Coordinates of C-alpha atoms in Angstrom, one line a residue:
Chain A
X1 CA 19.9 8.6 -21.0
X2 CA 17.5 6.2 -19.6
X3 CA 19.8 4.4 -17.5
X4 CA 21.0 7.9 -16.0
X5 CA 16.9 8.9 -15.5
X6 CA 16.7 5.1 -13.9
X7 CA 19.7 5.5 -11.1
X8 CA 18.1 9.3 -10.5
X9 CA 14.7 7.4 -9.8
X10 CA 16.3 5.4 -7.0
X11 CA 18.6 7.8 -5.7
X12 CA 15.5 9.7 -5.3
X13 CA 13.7 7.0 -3.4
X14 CA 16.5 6.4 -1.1
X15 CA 18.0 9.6 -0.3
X16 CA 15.5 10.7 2.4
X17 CA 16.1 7.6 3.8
X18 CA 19.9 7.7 3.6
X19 CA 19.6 11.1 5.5
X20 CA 17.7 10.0 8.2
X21 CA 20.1 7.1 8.5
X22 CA 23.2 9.5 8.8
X23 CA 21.9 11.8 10.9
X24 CA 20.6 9.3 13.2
X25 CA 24.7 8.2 13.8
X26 CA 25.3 12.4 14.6
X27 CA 26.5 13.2 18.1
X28 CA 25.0 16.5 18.1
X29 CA 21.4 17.1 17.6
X30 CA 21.9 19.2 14.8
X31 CA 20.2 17.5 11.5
X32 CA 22.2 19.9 9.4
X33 CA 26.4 19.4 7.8
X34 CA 29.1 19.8 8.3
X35 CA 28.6 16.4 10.5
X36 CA 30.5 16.7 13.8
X37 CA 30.5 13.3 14.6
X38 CA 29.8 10.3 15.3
X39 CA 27.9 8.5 18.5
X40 CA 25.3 6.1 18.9
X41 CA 23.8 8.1 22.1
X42 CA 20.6 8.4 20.7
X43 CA 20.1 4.7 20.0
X44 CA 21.3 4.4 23.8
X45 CA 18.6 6.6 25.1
X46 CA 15.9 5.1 22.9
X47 CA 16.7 1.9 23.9
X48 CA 16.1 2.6 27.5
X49 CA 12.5 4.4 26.9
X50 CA 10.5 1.8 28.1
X51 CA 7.3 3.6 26.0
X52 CA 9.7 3.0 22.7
X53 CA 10.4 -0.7 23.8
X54 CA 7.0 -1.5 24.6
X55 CA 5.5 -0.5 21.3
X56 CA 8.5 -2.5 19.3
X57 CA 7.6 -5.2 21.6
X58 CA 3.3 -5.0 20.6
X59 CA 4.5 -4.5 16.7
X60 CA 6.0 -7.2 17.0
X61 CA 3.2 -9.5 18.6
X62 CA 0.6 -7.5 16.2
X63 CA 2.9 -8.1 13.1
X64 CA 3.4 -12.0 14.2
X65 CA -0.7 -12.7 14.9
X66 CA -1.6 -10.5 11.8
X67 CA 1.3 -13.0 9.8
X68 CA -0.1 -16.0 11.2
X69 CA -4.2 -15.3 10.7
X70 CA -3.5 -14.4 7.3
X71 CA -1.4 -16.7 6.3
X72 CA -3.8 -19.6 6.7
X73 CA -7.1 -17.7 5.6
X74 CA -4.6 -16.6 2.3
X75 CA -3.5 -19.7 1.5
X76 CA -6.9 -21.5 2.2
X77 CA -8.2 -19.3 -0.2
X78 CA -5.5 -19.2 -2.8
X79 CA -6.5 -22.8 -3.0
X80 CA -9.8 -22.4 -3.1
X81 CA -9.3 -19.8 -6.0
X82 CA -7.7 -22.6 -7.7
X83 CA -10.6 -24.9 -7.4
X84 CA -13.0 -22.4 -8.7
X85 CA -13.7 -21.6 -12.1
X86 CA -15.8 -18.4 -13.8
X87 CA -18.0 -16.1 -12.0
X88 CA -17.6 -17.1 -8.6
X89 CA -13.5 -16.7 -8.9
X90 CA -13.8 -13.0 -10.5
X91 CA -16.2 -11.9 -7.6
X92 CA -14.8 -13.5 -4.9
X93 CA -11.3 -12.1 -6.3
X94 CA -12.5 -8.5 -6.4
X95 CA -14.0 -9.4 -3.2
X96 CA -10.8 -9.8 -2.1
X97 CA -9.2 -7.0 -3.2
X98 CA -11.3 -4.4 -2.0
X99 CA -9.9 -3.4 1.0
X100 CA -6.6 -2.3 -1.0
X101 CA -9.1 -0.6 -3.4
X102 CA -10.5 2.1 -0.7
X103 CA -8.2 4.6 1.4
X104 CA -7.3 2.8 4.8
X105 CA -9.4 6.2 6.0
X106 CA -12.6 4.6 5.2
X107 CA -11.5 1.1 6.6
X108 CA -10.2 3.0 9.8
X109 CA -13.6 4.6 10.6
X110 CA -16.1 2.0 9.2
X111 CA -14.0 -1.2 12.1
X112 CA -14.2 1.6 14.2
X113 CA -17.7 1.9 14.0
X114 CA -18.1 -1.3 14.3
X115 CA -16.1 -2.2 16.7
X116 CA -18.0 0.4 19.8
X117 CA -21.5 -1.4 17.9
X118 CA -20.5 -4.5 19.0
X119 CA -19.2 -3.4 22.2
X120 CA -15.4 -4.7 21.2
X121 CA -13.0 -2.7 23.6
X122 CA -10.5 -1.4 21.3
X123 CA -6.9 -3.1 21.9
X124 CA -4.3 -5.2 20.8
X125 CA -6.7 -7.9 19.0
X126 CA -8.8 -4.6 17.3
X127 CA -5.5 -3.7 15.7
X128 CA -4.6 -7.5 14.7
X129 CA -8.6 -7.6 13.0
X130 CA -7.7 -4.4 11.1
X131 CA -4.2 -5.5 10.1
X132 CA -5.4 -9.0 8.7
X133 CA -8.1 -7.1 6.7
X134 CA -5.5 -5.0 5.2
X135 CA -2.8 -7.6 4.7
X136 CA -4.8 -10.2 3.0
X137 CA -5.5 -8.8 -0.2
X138 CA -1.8 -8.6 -0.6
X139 CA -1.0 -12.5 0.4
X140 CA -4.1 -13.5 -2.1
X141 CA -2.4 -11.4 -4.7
X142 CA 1.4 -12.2 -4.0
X143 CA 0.3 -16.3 -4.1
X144 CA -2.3 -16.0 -6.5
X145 CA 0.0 -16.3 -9.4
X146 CA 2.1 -19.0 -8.8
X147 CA -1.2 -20.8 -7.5
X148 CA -2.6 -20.7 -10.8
X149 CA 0.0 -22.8 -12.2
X150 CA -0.2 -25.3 -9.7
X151 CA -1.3 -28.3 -11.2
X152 CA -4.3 -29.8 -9.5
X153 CA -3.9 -33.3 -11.2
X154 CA -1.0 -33.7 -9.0
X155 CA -3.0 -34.1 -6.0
X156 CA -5.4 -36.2 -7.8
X157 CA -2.3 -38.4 -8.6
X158 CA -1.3 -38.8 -4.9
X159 CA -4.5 -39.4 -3.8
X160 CA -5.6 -42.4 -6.6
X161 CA -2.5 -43.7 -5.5
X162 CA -3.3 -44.2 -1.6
X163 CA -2.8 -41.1 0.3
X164 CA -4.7 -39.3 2.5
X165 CA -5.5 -36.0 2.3
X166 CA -3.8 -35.0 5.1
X167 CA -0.7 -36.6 3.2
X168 CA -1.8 -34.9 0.0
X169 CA -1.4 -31.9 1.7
X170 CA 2.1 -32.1 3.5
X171 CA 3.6 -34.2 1.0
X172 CA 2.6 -33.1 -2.6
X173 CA 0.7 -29.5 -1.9
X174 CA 2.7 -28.0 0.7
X175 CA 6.5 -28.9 -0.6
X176 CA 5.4 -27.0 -4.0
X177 CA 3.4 -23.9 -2.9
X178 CA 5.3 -23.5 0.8
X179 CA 8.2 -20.8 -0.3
X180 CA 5.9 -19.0 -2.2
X181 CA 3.3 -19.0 1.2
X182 CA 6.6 -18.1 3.3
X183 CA 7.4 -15.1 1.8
X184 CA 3.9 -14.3 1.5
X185 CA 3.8 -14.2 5.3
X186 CA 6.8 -12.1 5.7
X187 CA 5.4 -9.8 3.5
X188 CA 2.2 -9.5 5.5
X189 CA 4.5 -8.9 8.9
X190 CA 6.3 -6.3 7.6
X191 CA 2.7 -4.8 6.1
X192 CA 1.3 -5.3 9.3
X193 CA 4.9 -3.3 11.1
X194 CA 4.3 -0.4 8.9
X195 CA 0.9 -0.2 9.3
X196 CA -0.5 3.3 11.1
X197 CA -3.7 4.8 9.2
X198 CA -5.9 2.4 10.1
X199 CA -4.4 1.8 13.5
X200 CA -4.5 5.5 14.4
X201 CA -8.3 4.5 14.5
X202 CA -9.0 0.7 15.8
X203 CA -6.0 0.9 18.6
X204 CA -6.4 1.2 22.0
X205 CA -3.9 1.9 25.6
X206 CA -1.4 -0.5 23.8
X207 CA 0.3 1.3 21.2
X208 CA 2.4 -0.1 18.2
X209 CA 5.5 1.3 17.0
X210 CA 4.3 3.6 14.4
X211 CA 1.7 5.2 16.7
X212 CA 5.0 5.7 19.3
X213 CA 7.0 7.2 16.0
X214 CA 3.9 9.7 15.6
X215 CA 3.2 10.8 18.9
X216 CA 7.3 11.3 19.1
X217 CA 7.0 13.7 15.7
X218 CA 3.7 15.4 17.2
X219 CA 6.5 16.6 20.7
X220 CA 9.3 18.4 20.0
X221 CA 11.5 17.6 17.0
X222 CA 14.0 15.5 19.0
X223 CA 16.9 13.3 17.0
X224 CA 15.9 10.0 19.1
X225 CA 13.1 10.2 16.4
X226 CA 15.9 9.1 13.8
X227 CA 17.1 6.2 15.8
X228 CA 13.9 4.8 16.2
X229 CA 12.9 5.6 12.5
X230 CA 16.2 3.9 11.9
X231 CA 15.8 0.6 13.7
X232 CA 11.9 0.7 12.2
X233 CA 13.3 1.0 8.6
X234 CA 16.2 -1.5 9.5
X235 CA 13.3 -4.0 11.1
X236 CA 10.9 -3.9 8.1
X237 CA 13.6 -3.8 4.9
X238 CA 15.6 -6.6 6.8
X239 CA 12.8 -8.9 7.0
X240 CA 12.0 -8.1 3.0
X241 CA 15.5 -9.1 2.5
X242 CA 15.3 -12.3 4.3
X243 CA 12.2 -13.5 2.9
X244 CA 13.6 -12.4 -0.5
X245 CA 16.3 -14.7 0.2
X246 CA 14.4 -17.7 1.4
X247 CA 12.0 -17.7 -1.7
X248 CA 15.2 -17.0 -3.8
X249 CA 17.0 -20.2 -2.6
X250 CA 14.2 -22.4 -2.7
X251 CA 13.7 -22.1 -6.0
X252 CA 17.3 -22.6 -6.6
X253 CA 17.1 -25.4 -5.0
X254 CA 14.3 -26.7 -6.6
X255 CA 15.7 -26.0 -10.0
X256 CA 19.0 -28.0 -9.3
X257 CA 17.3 -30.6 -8.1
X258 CA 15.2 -30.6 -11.3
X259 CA 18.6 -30.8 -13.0
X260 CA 19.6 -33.6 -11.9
X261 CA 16.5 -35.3 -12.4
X262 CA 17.0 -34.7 -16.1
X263 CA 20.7 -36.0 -16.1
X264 CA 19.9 -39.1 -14.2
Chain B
X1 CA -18.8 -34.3 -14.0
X2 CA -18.3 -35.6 -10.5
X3 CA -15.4 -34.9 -10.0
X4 CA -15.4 -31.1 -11.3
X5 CA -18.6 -30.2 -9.0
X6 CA -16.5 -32.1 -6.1
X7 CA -13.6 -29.7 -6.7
X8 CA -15.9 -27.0 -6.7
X9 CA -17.4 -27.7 -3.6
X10 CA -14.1 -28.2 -1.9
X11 CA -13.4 -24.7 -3.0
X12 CA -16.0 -22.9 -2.1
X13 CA -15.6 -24.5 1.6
X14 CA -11.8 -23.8 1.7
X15 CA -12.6 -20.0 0.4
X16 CA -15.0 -20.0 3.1
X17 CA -13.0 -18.8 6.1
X18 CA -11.5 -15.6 4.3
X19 CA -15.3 -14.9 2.5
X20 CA -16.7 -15.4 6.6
X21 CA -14.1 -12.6 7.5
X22 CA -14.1 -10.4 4.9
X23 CA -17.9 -10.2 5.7
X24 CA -17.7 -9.8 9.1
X25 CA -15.1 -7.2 9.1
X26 CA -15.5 -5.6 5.6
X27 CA -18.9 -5.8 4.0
X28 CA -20.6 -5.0 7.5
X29 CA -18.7 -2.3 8.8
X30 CA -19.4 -0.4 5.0
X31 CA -22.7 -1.1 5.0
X32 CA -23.0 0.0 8.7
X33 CA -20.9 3.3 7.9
X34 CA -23.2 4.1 5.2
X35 CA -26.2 3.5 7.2
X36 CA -25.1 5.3 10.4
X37 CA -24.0 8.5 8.2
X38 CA -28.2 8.9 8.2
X39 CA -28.1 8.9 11.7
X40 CA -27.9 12.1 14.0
X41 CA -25.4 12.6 16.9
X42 CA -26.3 14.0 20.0
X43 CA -24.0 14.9 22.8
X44 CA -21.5 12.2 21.3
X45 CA -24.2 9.4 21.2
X46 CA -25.3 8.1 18.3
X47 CA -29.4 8.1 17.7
X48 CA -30.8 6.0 15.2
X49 CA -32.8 8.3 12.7
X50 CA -33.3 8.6 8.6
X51 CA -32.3 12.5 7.7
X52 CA -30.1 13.6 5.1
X53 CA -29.4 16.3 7.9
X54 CA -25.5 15.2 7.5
X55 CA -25.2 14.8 3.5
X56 CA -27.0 18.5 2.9
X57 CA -24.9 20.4 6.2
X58 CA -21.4 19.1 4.3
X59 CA -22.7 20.0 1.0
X60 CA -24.3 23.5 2.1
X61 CA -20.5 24.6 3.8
X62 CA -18.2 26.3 1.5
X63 CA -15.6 25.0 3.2
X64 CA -16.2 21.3 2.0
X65 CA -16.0 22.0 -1.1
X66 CA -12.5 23.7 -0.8
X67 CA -11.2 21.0 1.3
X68 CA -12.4 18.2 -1.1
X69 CA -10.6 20.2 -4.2
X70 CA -7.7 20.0 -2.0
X71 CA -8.2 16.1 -1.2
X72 CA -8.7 15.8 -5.2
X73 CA -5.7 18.2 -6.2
X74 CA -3.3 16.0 -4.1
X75 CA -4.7 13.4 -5.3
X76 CA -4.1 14.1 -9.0
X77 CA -0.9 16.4 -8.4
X78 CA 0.6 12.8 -6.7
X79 CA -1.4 10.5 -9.4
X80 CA 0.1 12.3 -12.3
X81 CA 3.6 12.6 -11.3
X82 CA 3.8 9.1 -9.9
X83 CA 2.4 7.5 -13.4
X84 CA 4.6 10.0 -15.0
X85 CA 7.8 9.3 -13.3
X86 CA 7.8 6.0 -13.0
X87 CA 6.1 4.9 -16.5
X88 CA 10.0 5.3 -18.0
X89 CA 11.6 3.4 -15.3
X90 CA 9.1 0.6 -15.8
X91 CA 10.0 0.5 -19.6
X92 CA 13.5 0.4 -18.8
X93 CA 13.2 -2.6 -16.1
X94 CA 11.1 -4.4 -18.7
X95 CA 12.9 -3.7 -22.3
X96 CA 16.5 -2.7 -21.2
X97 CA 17.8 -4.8 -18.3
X98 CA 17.7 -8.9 -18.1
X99 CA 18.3 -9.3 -14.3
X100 CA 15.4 -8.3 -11.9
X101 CA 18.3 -6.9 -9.7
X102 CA 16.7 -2.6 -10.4
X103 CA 13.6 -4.2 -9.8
X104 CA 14.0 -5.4 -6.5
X105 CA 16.1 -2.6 -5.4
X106 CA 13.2 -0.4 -6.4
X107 CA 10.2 -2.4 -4.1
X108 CA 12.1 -2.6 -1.2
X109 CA 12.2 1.1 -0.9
X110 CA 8.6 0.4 -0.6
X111 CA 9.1 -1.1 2.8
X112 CA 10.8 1.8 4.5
X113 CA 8.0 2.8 6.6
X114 CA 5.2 5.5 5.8
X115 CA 5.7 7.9 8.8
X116 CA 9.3 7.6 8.7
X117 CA 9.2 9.1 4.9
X118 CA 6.6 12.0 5.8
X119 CA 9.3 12.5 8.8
X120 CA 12.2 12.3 6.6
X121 CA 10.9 14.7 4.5
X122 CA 9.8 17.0 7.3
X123 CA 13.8 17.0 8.0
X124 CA 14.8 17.9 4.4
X125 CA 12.5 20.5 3.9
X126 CA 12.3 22.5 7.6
X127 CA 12.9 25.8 7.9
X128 CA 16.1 24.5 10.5
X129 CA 16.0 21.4 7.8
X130 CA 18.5 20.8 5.0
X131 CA 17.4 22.0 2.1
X132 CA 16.8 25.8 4.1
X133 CA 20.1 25.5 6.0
X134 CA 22.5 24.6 3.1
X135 CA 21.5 27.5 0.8
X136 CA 21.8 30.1 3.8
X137 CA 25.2 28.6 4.9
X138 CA 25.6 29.1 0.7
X139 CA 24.7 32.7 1.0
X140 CA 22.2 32.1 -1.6
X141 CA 18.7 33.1 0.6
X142 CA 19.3 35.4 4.1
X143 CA 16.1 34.0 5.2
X144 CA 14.5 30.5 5.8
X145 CA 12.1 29.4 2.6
X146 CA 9.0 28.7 4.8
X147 CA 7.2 27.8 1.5
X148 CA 8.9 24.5 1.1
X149 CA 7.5 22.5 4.7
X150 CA 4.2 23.5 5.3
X151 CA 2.8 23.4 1.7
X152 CA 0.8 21.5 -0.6
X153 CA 4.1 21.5 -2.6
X154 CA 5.8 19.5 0.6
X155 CA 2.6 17.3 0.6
X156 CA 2.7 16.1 -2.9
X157 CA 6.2 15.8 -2.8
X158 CA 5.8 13.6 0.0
X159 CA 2.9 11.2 -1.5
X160 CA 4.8 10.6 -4.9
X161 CA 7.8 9.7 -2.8
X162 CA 5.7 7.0 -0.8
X163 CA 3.3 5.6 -4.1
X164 CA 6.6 5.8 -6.8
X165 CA 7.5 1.9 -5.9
X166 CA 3.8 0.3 -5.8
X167 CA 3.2 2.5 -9.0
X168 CA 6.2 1.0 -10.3
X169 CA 5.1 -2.5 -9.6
X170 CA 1.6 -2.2 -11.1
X171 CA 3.1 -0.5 -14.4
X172 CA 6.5 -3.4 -14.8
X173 CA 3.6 -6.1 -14.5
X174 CA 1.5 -4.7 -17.0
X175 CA 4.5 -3.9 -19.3
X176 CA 6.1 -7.7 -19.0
X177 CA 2.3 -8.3 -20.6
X178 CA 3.5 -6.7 -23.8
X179 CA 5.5 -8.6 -25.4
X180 CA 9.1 -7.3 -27.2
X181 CA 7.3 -8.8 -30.6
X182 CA 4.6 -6.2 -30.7
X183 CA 6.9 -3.7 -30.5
X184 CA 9.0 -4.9 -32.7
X185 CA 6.0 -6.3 -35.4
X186 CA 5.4 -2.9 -35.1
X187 CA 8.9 -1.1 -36.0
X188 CA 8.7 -3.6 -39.0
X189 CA 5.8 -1.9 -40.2
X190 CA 7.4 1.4 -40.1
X191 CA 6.2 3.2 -36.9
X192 CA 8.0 5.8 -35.2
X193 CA 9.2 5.7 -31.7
X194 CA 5.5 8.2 -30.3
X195 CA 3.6 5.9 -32.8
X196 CA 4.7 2.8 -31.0
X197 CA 4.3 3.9 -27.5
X198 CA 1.0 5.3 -28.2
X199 CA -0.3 3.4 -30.7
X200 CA 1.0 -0.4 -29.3
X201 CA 2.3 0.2 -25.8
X202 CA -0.6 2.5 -23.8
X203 CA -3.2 0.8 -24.9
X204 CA -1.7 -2.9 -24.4
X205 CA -1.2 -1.7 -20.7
X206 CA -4.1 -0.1 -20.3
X207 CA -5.8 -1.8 -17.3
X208 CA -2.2 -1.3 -15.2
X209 CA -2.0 2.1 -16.4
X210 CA -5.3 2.8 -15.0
X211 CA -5.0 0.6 -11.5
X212 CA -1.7 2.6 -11.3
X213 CA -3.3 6.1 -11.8
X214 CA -6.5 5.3 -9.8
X215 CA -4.2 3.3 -6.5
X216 CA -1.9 6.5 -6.5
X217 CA -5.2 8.9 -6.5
X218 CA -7.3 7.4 -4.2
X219 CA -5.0 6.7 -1.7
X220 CA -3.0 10.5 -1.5
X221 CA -6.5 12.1 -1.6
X222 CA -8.0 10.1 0.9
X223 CA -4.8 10.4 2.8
X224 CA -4.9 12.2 6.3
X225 CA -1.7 12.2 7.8
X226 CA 0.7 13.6 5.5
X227 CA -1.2 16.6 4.8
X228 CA -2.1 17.1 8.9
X229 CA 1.8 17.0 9.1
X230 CA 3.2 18.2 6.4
X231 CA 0.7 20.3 4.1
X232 CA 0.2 23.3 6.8
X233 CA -2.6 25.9 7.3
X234 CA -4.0 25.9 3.7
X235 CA -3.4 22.1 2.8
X236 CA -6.0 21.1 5.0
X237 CA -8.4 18.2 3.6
X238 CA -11.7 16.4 3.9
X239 CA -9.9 13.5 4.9
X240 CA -8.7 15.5 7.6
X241 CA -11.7 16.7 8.7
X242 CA -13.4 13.6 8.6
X243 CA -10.3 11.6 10.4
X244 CA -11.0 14.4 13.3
X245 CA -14.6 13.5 13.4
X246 CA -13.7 9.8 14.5
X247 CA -10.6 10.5 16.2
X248 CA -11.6 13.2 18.3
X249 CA -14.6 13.1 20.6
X250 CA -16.6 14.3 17.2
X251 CA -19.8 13.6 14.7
X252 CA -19.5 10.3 13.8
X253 CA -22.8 10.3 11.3
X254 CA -21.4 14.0 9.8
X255 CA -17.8 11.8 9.4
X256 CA -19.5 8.8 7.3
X257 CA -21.6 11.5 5.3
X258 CA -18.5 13.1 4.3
X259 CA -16.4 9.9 3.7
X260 CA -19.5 8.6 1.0
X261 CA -19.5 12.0 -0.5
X262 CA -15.2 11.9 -0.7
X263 CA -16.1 8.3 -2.3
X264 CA -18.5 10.0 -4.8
X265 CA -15.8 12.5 -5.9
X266 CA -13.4 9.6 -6.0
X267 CA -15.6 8.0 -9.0
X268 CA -16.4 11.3 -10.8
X269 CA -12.3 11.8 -11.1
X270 CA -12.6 7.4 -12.4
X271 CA -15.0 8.0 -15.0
X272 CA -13.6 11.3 -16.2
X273 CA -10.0 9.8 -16.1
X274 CA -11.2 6.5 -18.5
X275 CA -12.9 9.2 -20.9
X276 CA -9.9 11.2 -21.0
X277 CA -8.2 8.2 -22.1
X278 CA -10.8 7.3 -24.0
X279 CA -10.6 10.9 -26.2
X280 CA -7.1 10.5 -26.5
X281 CA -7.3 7.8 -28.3
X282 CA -5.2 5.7 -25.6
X283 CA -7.5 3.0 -24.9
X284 CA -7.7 -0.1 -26.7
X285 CA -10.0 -0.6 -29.5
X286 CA -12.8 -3.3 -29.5
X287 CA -10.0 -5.8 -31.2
X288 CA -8.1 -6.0 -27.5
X289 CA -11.3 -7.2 -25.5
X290 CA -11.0 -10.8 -24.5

């Protein structure tokens, strides 16, 4: 019974998603069945609007920057957090979290605000600000965990025995918290790709790709919106997969080479 | 001794960047927001000033008040069904299946894009959309059903589709806290099947039970966009109107006013959700504090 409610669940999740996919493959602009057939014209006539490219193009820089920023502040303070004991942890983790905790609404309108105090013009860099904010509380939360069971006494180790910092870092640190940090990153791209509440508010002329998606739904319902939902979808889950997949076979990879540790 | 308050110190300063940025571009903006919605607006400039002029004009318009009760109806309608739908799922990842293979399948649905979904759905339920089209072609209706796009039906519908996978995630990690032993310690001792879920299971999940319930809430009330596009004439919402004030050559001081007093209702729904809890006896008893 369970099971059965389980597979419903999914099937629920994906089906709007499914449709959108199909439809985006039909060769008339219908977005009803029976399904004449099949065509990839509208994928050819999205791919020569040069608004649609240049938005994929700035989600991309946006998502890359946003990756990047976060990345080091998130992983500079998941090791912090490990440092830290008590009080100062639990504040500076709820610290942490509160962007998630509040609608991206109030985030959209309180940068906005002040962004035109501070006399920032509102562009490319706004939206990157805005996207880090929302992002990091994710990448403190996704390496959090497996931070906490890093054991700091291997560092010490390294270091009473000669190295430098520096080395500590690359040789001991990184090597044991760096898939974990990877897909951390790759989940704060595709965050960043999907992003649009906040950057209705903080963008500027450059627009990303969501903000292209909405002003497409806002004209005429046109099936070109399906293809460029499509490659969005395609652009975002693919990445998830792949980081899925890198994290997945590190470990692996760490755990045989654990094995044979043992045996030899 | 040295070496712990060396550690320390090395923390705070690598924890420094992040606590630098989050000030800069969280704490200040709030506390700037919350200062500003005292201000007064004048031909689109903003004039420094201390008036509740903003606070009492919201709460003085009958029309607030409708619009927030449809920001907090969402809200719950999306809250309820989410925790409710996906509470069994994340007993059956946890209890019935060894791989994490459902799992995953599950969160990456999480990643198919926001707008996409709302459009997706837009699709579906359209008067020319599937749903509409397929029972007319069925002779079942002669006419489109307008009801279904354009409704808060269509915007709640919408919401639990987007929060089901992050609910999901919240509820599986505080599920994997209880462990199969409880459960079972308590079978042993002769409870049923309700006695053990309420009695062993809700309360041991408790704190992900609530984060689920109150993530879900806050963020399909405070949501703008899917009822602008989706929830028609009489789905409008605060969020909505306040979104209008900042995106639209609008108030801004009116816009913060409302957004604090959306934040207020936010926490009245908080507190009267743990007491709920609280009266049905679903929340752990002084023997579960750490």
């Amino acid at each position: 019974m369970l099971r059965i409610y389980v597979w419903l669940y999914v099937a629920f999740l994906y089906a709007p998603i499914a449709i959108i996919t199909l439809f985006s493959f039909h060769s008339s602009p219908a977005l009803t069945f029976p399904f004449e057939g099949v065509s990839l014209r509208w994928y050819a006539k999205i791919f020569s609007d040069a608004t649609f490219m240049a938005s994929l193009w700035n989600s991309v820089i946006v998502g890359a920057s946003t990756a990047l920023v976060t990345t080091i502040l998130g992983s500079l303070t998941a090791l912090g957090l490990a440092r830290l004991k008590g009080r100062i942890q639990t504040l500076f983790g709820l610290l942490a979290f509160g962007p998630v905790a509040l609608p991206g609404l109030f985030l959209g309108i309180a940068l906005v605000m002040l962004f035109s105090q501070i006399g920032l013009q509102r562009s490319l860099v706004t939206i990157i600000i805005a996207h880090v904010l929302f992002t990091l509380p994710f990448f403190i939360e996704a390496v959090r965990s497996r931070i906490e069971y890093f054991d700091l006494s291997l560092e010490e180790a390294a270091r009473d025995l000669g190295a430098t910092p520096l080395q500590t870092f690359r040789l001991v640190t990184l090597p044991i918290i760096g898939p974990t940090i990877g897909g951390a990153a790759i989940l704060s791209f595709a965050l960043s790709f999907d992003e649009f509440i906040i950057t209705v508010f903080v963008s500027g002329n450059d627009t990303t790709l969501p903000l292209t998606i909405w002003s497409m739904m806002r004209r005429a319902v046109s099936p070109d919106i399906n293809a460029a939902s499509v490659i969005s979808l395609g652009l975002s889950i693919g990445l998830i997969l792949i980081g899925g997949l890198l994290v997945w076979y590190q470990r692996r990879l760490a755990l045989s080479a654990r094995a044979k540790d043992m045996e030899a | 001794m040295m070496k712990g308050r060396r550690r320390e110190a090395m923390g705070l300063a690598l924890v420094a960047p992040s606590f630098l940025f989050l000030l800069v571009f969280f704490i200040v903006p709030a506390v700037l927001l919350f200062v500003c919605s005292f201000w007064m607006a004048q031909a689109f400039k903003l004039i420094p000033a201390f008036t509740f002029d903003n606070y009492s004009r919201a709460l003085s318009a009958s029309g607030f008040y409708l619009l927030t009760w449809n920001a907090l109806k969402n809200g719950l309608c999306t809250a309820v069904l989410t925790v409710g739908l996906s509470f069994p799922a994340a007993y059956f990842i946890v209890y019935r299946t060894r791989g994490n293979l459902l799992f995953y399948l599950i969160l990456v649905s999480w990643f198919s894009s926001y707008l996409v979904r709302i459009y997706a759905w837009r699709v579906i339920l359209g008067s020319n959309g599937l749903i509409n089209t397929t029972l007319m072609q069925l002779g079942l209706i002669s006419q489109p059903l307008e009801v279904l796009l354009f409704s808060p039906f269509a915007t709640i519908l919408t919401l639990t589709h987007i929060m089901l996978p992050f609910a999901l995630l919240l509820l599986v990690s505080a599920l994997r806290d209880v462990k199969k032993e409880y459960v079972e310690a308590a079978r042993d001792l002769g409870a049923s099947n309700t006695e053990v879920l309420t009695r062993v299971i809700l309360p041991m999940c408790y704190k992900g039970l609530v984060g689920a319930f109150m993530f879900t809430f806050v963020i399909s009330a405070g949501d703008f966009v899917t009822p602008q596009l989706l929830g028609g004439r009489d789905g409008m919402t605060t969020g909505i109107l306040i979104a209008n004030q900042f995106r639209t050559a609008g108030n801004w001081p009116f816009g913060a006013a409302m957004a604090f007093l959306l934040l207020a209702a936010f926490l009245i729904v908080y507190l009267g959700f743990v007491r709920l809890l609280d009266l049905l006896r679903l929340a752990p008893g002084r023997r579960f504090h750490d």
